[in-house]
């Protein structure tokens, strides 16, 4: 299978090359030239498989230039019980007859990013070998909190790679920051940026787009690549868990094979929900994809009107991993839904850059409207939802999942649609402990409590153990103290690579 750029100014390439490059040199994103189908018969065969086998099926459909053995090896190195604290890897939990939670946070960093970032380093190092590349791959990451840590864990000490993570200085939770600045490994660097996530992401995009800088690096035997969800290697492993979740419901008799269900996805950069879209196009019986945003509701407005307008105030919320105003992966969806028209796609993206907004055409909008529904939840609604879910089901959810369930309730109210629905639960409640304890027990409960006392309280509340990755963070040494302005990110990359030599 070949991959093409959404901007149409780069040649078609194999998946290993697309994963190695991360972003297309013409500024676009790589998408598969055709979307493979999984028939109902194959779904039936997959029903009794475990997570690993299902993931391998999906990966093999897209990464056709990898051998079956290579894929199997990547899968078993990633989705195992050393890395994940649930044998099911991504278990589905039933709340009531029509509401299910897909727990995507059983990996080492307690957020759904692990689902892709555990396997991406293996896909990437194999890609380098396959394409005869001998340079050191330098992974640049802009993170709103969870990607950074998950990428650091995935890439630490992986031979012939270096990883540099940029995070917004004031834009991540205390736990997220501690997780990153204590990161060990001989090939890792973590840098705080004075700005918000969009600043960090734009800085990284500019570095990728700087031809002179890239040529210079190449002469020094470095090649930049991305672990952000602009990399195809991030999206394809995520397609697998939508299949697996559906098949779990079939296996348990909760739905009959072929019966359509809905998915609700707490959304930021549009990577997770885009993977659900690919699953839908591949034939997974999905009725609707519900896009849940927090107060940064640019996607809610877009899905309702067809106008993407980022000219609005950036808001810091209790679901920081979704505090984003430029959802990069939307570009891929637009390309698929506008009839693979790279001219239109390029125009819209140029308009976003120049005038901070764009307006899609009628036909594209009609297609979006048919597949998606959108809503948003502000912080107080999210807190209220976390509390009511705990009271009703004794089940503790994190703030991002809280946004998802709140928007699902709004969807039910607006449509009355009784279709069975799975909420993608994107983070462990332990990762956002302060907000979660506050939501369940009230403001007084968190007064004068430190992060680690809050973890203990949450453990009692939820009846679950504190996840390994969060437990002893206060005893770890702070290893990363670099801070840069948003205009100095490229220089910082230079400094880091120079001092590595
Ligand atoms: C990254 C993240 C999101 C947003 O996912 P996208 O793929 O960027 O839309 C939602 N919740 C959590 C906990 C995350 O880490």
XYZ file of C-alpha atoms and ligand atoms in Angstrom:
516
model
C 0.000 0.000 0.000
C 1.207 3.487 -0.856
C 0.871 6.751 1.048
C 0.359 10.237 -0.378
C 0.574 13.742 1.020
C -2.594 15.757 1.686
C -0.889 18.700 -0.078
C -0.119 16.709 -3.231
C 3.434 18.016 -3.749
C 5.359 14.914 -2.737
C 5.734 11.489 -4.300
C 3.811 8.411 -3.190
C 5.795 6.310 -0.744
C 5.645 3.090 1.289
C 4.596 3.070 4.928
C 8.135 2.631 6.301
C 9.172 5.829 4.527
C 6.053 7.677 5.733
C 6.687 6.626 9.326
C 10.337 7.631 9.066
C 9.547 11.071 7.639
C 6.696 11.788 10.073
C 5.441 14.834 8.174
C 5.566 15.219 4.403
C 8.256 17.622 3.132
C 5.522 19.643 1.353
C 3.974 20.434 4.750
C 1.140 17.920 4.324
C 0.319 14.735 6.191
C 0.631 11.227 4.805
C -2.562 9.266 4.245
C -3.084 5.799 2.768
C -3.925 5.929 -0.960
C -6.772 3.509 -0.323
C -8.499 2.351 2.838
C -8.534 -1.440 3.311
C -11.807 -3.205 4.125
C -12.388 -5.739 6.893
C -15.416 -7.869 6.003
C -17.988 -9.096 8.489
C -16.557 -12.587 8.034
C -13.131 -11.417 9.071
C -14.641 -9.577 12.017
C -16.220 -12.852 13.013
C -12.855 -14.608 12.864
C -11.319 -11.858 14.991
C -13.997 -12.090 17.672
C -12.206 -14.769 19.634
C -8.738 -13.310 19.196
C -6.821 -11.466 21.888
C -5.751 -7.834 21.634
C -2.357 -8.643 20.155
C -3.778 -10.760 17.338
C -6.417 -8.165 16.480
C -3.819 -5.391 16.439
C -1.605 -7.449 14.136
C -4.494 -7.906 11.679
C -5.081 -4.154 11.442
C -1.387 -3.235 11.218
C -0.773 -5.764 8.445
C -3.567 -4.227 6.368
C -1.830 -0.836 6.372
C 1.877 -1.573 6.738
C 2.164 -3.906 3.766
C 5.875 -3.267 3.241
C 6.639 -4.764 6.661
C 6.832 -8.565 6.792
C 4.279 -10.419 8.912
C 7.110 -11.456 11.232
C 8.180 -7.842 11.672
C 4.664 -6.771 12.615
C 4.219 -9.694 14.983
C 7.492 -8.832 16.658
C 6.555 -5.148 17.049
C 3.207 -6.159 18.539
C 4.628 -8.573 21.067
C 7.383 -6.168 22.127
C 4.743 -3.503 22.829
C 1.480 -4.976 24.032
C 2.641 -7.226 26.840
C 2.200 -7.453 30.561
C 5.518 -5.865 31.365
C 4.254 -2.658 29.787
C 0.503 -2.849 30.443
C -1.134 -3.531 33.793
C -4.160 -5.254 32.249
C -3.894 -8.556 30.363
C -6.667 -7.274 28.073
C -4.398 -4.280 27.195
C -7.423 -2.077 26.416
C -10.339 -3.509 28.452
C -13.952 -2.452 27.978
C -15.990 -1.813 31.096
C -19.753 -1.848 31.074
C -21.567 0.889 32.997
C -25.106 0.085 31.916
C -27.032 -1.527 29.044
C -25.996 1.007 26.490
C -22.918 2.710 27.953
C -19.408 1.271 27.891
C -15.976 2.634 28.725
C -12.899 1.701 26.712
C -9.981 2.027 29.140
C -7.019 3.126 27.069
C -4.740 4.001 29.975
C -3.255 0.741 31.204
C 0.159 1.472 29.665
C 3.284 2.768 31.422
C 2.329 6.488 31.423
C -1.387 6.094 32.235
C -2.793 7.794 29.103
C -4.006 6.498 25.743
C -0.870 7.782 24.016
C 0.893 4.619 25.190
C -1.290 2.562 22.851
C 0.620 4.015 19.899
C 3.847 5.221 21.465
C 4.818 1.844 22.844
C 4.861 0.405 19.336
C 6.013 3.427 17.277
C 9.736 3.151 18.221
C 9.760 -0.442 17.002
C 7.980 0.452 13.772
C 10.377 3.344 13.289
C 13.652 1.536 13.928
C 12.519 -1.259 11.606
C 11.605 1.391 9.022
C 15.125 2.842 9.188
C 16.689 -0.572 8.638
C 14.272 -1.383 5.800
C 15.023 1.846 3.975
C 18.787 1.466 4.424
C 19.059 4.608 6.527
C 22.081 4.812 8.812
C 21.465 8.229 10.371
C 20.430 8.789 13.960
C 16.721 9.530 14.110
C 15.938 12.613 16.181
C 12.380 12.585 17.451
C 10.972 16.057 18.073
C 7.808 16.200 20.127
C 5.504 19.043 21.077
C 3.306 17.922 23.924
C 0.223 19.122 25.749
C 1.327 16.758 28.513
C 0.685 13.123 27.741
C 2.431 12.599 24.409
C 5.739 13.805 25.796
C 5.952 11.306 28.589
C 4.602 8.462 26.496
C 7.129 9.194 23.735
C 9.988 9.435 26.261
C 9.045 6.062 27.701
C 8.742 4.537 24.260
C 12.040 5.880 22.887
C 14.318 5.923 25.934
C 17.551 4.043 25.243
C 16.337 2.862 21.822
C 19.577 2.590 19.795
C 20.167 5.140 17.014
C 17.416 7.451 18.225
C 17.375 10.664 20.243
C 14.256 12.288 21.571
C 13.660 15.953 22.425
C 10.345 16.912 24.034
C 9.002 20.479 24.179
C 6.168 21.219 26.600
C 4.366 24.500 27.459
C 5.846 25.716 30.723
C 2.505 26.574 32.345
C 0.340 24.255 30.295
C 0.709 20.797 31.847
C -0.419 19.312 35.156
C 2.024 18.972 38.069
C 2.082 15.189 37.633
C 2.656 15.472 33.903
C 5.571 17.838 34.436
C 7.127 15.660 37.137
C 6.780 12.618 34.922
C 8.739 14.355 32.169
C 11.452 16.233 34.051
C 12.464 13.096 35.942
C 12.756 11.036 32.753
C 15.774 8.769 32.658
C 17.533 7.464 29.572
C 20.764 8.262 27.725
C 19.080 9.709 24.612
C 16.360 11.957 26.093
C 15.939 15.724 26.554
C 12.977 17.673 27.915
C 12.575 21.419 27.373
C 9.961 23.827 28.743
C 8.701 26.449 26.243
C 7.460 29.851 27.378
C 4.116 29.684 25.601
C 1.120 27.403 25.156
C 0.803 24.080 23.338
C 0.059 25.699 19.992
C 3.296 27.699 20.325
C 5.260 24.525 21.006
C 3.558 22.677 18.137
C 4.123 25.562 15.707
C 7.778 25.723 16.755
C 8.247 22.029 16.025
C 6.407 22.318 12.702
C 8.669 25.221 11.698
C 11.759 23.165 12.472
C 10.453 20.315 10.311
C 9.671 22.753 7.508
C 13.084 24.441 7.544
C 14.889 22.875 4.573
C 18.277 24.452 5.281
C 18.261 23.300 8.876
C 17.261 19.789 7.869
C 20.027 19.600 5.249
C 22.507 20.783 7.819
C 21.383 18.070 10.231
C 21.590 15.504 7.474
C 25.234 16.363 6.887
C 25.786 15.625 10.566
C 24.050 12.286 10.095
C 20.812 13.205 11.848
C 17.307 12.856 10.519
C 14.310 14.477 12.157
C 11.137 12.526 12.703
C 7.961 13.053 14.657
C 6.234 11.093 17.383
C 3.249 13.461 17.324
C 0.025 12.242 15.850
C 0.953 13.832 12.527
C 3.023 10.635 12.120
C 1.050 7.864 10.436
C 2.745 5.421 12.795
C 0.792 7.003 15.643
C -2.602 6.606 14.015
C -2.596 3.073 12.706
C -2.047 1.354 16.087
C -5.023 3.336 17.397
C -7.334 1.949 14.721
C -6.818 -1.447 16.342
C -8.479 -0.620 19.656
C -11.706 0.511 18.033
C -11.935 -2.905 16.383
C -10.951 -4.647 19.577
C -13.508 -2.780 21.697
C -16.307 -3.594 19.255
C -15.276 -7.238 19.114
C -15.196 -7.433 22.910
C -18.851 -6.389 22.977
C -19.657 -8.996 20.333
C -17.731 -11.688 22.232
C -19.665 -10.891 25.417
C -22.988 -10.888 23.596
C -23.611 -7.198 24.293
C -24.029 -6.472 20.590
C -24.706 -8.759 17.651
C -22.114 -8.877 14.913
C -22.937 -6.134 12.424
C -24.972 -4.043 14.865
C -23.828 -0.436 14.727
C -22.529 1.390 17.768
C -21.359 4.936 18.546
C -18.006 6.065 19.856
C -17.417 9.199 21.907
C -13.858 10.527 21.768
C -12.430 13.303 23.975
C -10.554 15.246 21.330
C -7.643 17.638 21.026
C -5.391 17.197 18.028
C -8.016 14.980 16.313
C -5.697 11.944 16.195
C -7.704 9.550 18.317
C -11.057 10.247 16.680
C -9.445 10.134 13.240
C -8.372 6.566 13.969
C -12.016 5.815 14.753
C -12.931 7.327 11.388
C -10.508 4.974 9.632
C -12.088 2.061 11.507
C -15.500 3.196 10.284
C -14.318 3.466 6.679
C -12.769 -0.007 6.974
C -16.192 -1.442 7.667
C -16.370 -1.514 11.458
C -20.088 -1.087 12.232
C -20.098 2.445 13.598
C -23.099 4.720 13.423
C -21.716 7.993 14.708
C -18.489 9.477 15.965
C -19.082 11.979 18.728
C -16.336 14.564 19.091
C -16.066 15.869 22.647
C -14.160 19.076 23.380
C -13.531 21.149 26.477
C -13.927 24.959 26.590
C -11.482 25.171 23.686
C -14.410 24.294 21.481
C -13.105 25.141 18.040
C -13.959 21.631 16.791
C -17.490 21.781 18.170
C -18.148 24.886 16.124
C -16.431 23.443 13.078
C -18.414 20.218 13.049
C -21.628 22.193 13.504
C -20.979 24.902 10.916
C -18.145 23.954 8.556
C -16.201 27.031 9.630
C -12.922 26.451 11.425
C -12.064 29.594 13.334
C -9.183 29.549 15.775
C -9.480 33.264 16.452
C -10.624 32.917 20.021
C -9.187 32.966 23.475
C -7.059 30.003 24.465
C -8.394 28.578 27.718
C -6.570 26.577 30.340
C -8.846 23.818 31.601
C -8.754 20.827 33.934
C -8.441 18.605 30.845
C -5.128 20.086 29.636
C -4.393 17.411 27.040
C -7.270 18.847 25.036
C -6.297 22.516 25.369
C -5.651 22.910 21.671
C -6.918 25.333 19.040
C -5.201 23.870 15.983
C -6.210 20.253 15.490
C -3.591 19.031 13.041
C -5.165 15.732 12.092
C -8.339 17.349 10.873
C -6.387 17.958 7.671
C -6.410 14.235 6.978
C -10.168 13.975 7.478
C -10.788 16.956 5.199
C -8.631 15.399 2.499
C -10.561 12.129 2.616
C -13.945 13.847 2.687
C -13.285 16.476 0.017
C -12.632 13.766 -2.546
C -8.853 13.746 -2.011
C -8.530 17.234 -3.414
C -5.069 18.446 -2.413
C -5.615 21.902 -3.925
C -8.616 22.555 -1.694
C -6.856 21.074 1.329
C -3.801 23.277 0.753
C -6.006 26.366 0.344
C -7.820 25.732 3.616
C -4.566 25.160 5.495
C -3.024 28.300 3.984
C -6.108 30.231 5.015
C -5.785 28.877 8.567
C -2.208 30.053 8.677
C -2.833 33.481 7.132
C -6.238 34.466 8.494
C -6.723 31.942 11.320
C -9.797 30.374 9.744
C -11.240 28.493 6.787
C -14.633 27.436 5.500
C -15.098 24.036 3.866
C -17.366 23.538 0.860
C -20.976 22.278 1.094
C -20.310 18.719 0.035
C -17.425 18.212 2.461
C -19.512 19.702 5.235
C -22.446 17.422 4.433
C -20.167 14.397 4.722
C -18.790 15.588 8.059
C -22.308 16.231 9.305
C -23.421 12.699 8.419
C -20.619 10.953 10.331
C -19.927 13.255 13.268
C -21.706 14.946 16.126
C -19.947 17.406 18.387
C -20.285 19.050 21.758
C -18.219 20.529 24.538
C -18.129 20.619 28.320
C -16.747 23.384 30.505
C -14.849 22.648 33.711
C -17.812 22.819 36.073
C -19.847 20.464 33.862
C -16.902 18.084 33.754
C -16.572 18.106 37.547
C -20.288 17.502 37.906
C -20.054 14.532 35.538
C -17.109 12.963 37.378
C -19.080 13.260 40.624
C -22.307 11.828 39.238
C -20.564 8.891 37.546
C -18.873 8.063 40.846
C -22.137 8.307 42.766
C -24.028 6.183 40.275
C -21.464 3.502 39.428
C -18.685 3.820 42.059
C -16.388 4.291 39.102
C -13.744 7.001 39.036
C -13.008 8.701 35.707
C -10.434 11.324 34.787
C -11.222 14.842 33.564
C -10.870 14.049 29.830
C -13.184 11.080 30.121
C -15.473 13.387 32.122
C -15.672 15.704 29.130
C -16.526 12.691 26.952
C -19.357 11.469 29.158
C -20.772 14.965 29.620
C -20.922 15.462 25.864
C -22.487 12.021 25.459
C -25.273 13.086 27.837
C -25.823 16.184 25.716
C -25.932 14.000 22.631
C -28.583 11.767 24.222
C -30.656 14.779 25.137
C -30.363 16.326 21.681
C -31.017 13.187 19.636
C -32.637 10.541 21.845
C -30.390 8.059 20.032
C -30.355 4.801 22.048
C -27.531 3.211 20.061
C -25.008 1.436 22.286
C -22.079 3.693 22.885
C -18.446 3.309 23.874
C -16.633 6.241 25.475
C -12.903 6.320 24.800
C -11.413 6.842 28.261
C -8.143 8.543 27.492
C -6.398 8.864 30.855
C -6.236 7.226 34.249
C -7.893 9.316 36.983
C -4.622 9.068 38.918
C -2.941 11.239 36.329
C -5.276 14.160 37.059
C -5.588 13.417 40.745
C -6.252 16.939 42.106
C -9.199 17.695 39.850
C -10.628 14.210 40.257
C -10.469 14.119 44.065
C -11.886 17.651 44.147
C -14.744 16.593 41.891
C -15.636 13.541 43.941
C -15.021 14.783 47.503
C -15.295 18.554 47.146
C -12.873 21.488 47.436
C -12.097 21.022 51.111
C -10.781 17.525 50.575
C -7.794 18.709 48.552
C -6.770 21.576 50.824
C -3.127 21.276 51.958
C -2.729 17.883 50.294
C 0.266 17.203 48.102
C 0.137 15.236 44.856
C 1.155 12.027 46.549
C -1.363 12.203 49.351
C -3.968 12.755 46.650
C -2.833 9.590 44.882
C -3.374 7.669 48.115
C -6.858 9.144 48.525
C -7.712 8.220 44.974
C -6.512 4.704 45.535
C -8.937 4.340 48.438
C -11.785 5.968 46.499
C -11.385 3.867 43.385
C -10.270 0.644 45.002
C -7.367 0.518 42.549
C -3.650 0.556 43.224
C -1.614 3.628 42.376
C -0.173 2.979 38.905
C 3.491 2.088 38.894
C 4.468 5.014 36.665
C 3.101 7.640 39.085
C 3.931 6.091 42.410
C 7.398 7.204 43.467
C 7.779 10.286 41.302
C 8.484 12.463 44.361
C 11.548 10.377 45.133
C 13.044 10.745 41.672
C 15.764 13.232 40.741
C 14.867 16.160 38.492
C 17.072 15.690 35.440
C 15.731 18.288 32.979
C 15.657 22.015 33.678
C 15.989 23.673 30.259
C 13.568 26.500 29.383
C 13.404 28.371 26.051
C 11.316 31.093 24.440
C 9.114 29.915 21.575
C 11.444 31.571 19.063
C 14.536 29.723 20.241
C 13.436 26.129 19.851
C 15.588 25.482 16.797
C 18.727 26.788 18.489
C 17.968 24.561 21.416
C 17.792 21.505 19.153
C 21.205 22.489 17.803
C 22.657 22.906 21.277
C 21.327 19.578 22.421
C 22.634 17.696 19.407
C 25.995 19.385 19.650
C 26.431 18.521 23.293
C 25.435 14.938 22.499
C 28.481 14.519 20.285
C -3.867 13.479 23.820
C -5.046 13.336 24.679
C -6.330 13.636 24.215
C -6.571 14.185 22.836
O -6.303 13.225 21.838
P -6.114 13.692 20.323
O -5.691 12.485 19.592
O -5.022 14.743 20.355
O -7.399 14.251 19.870
C -7.404 13.405 25.062
N -7.215 12.948 26.321
C -5.996 12.659 26.792
C -5.866 12.177 28.197
C -4.867 12.824 26.001
O -3.664 12.529 26.491
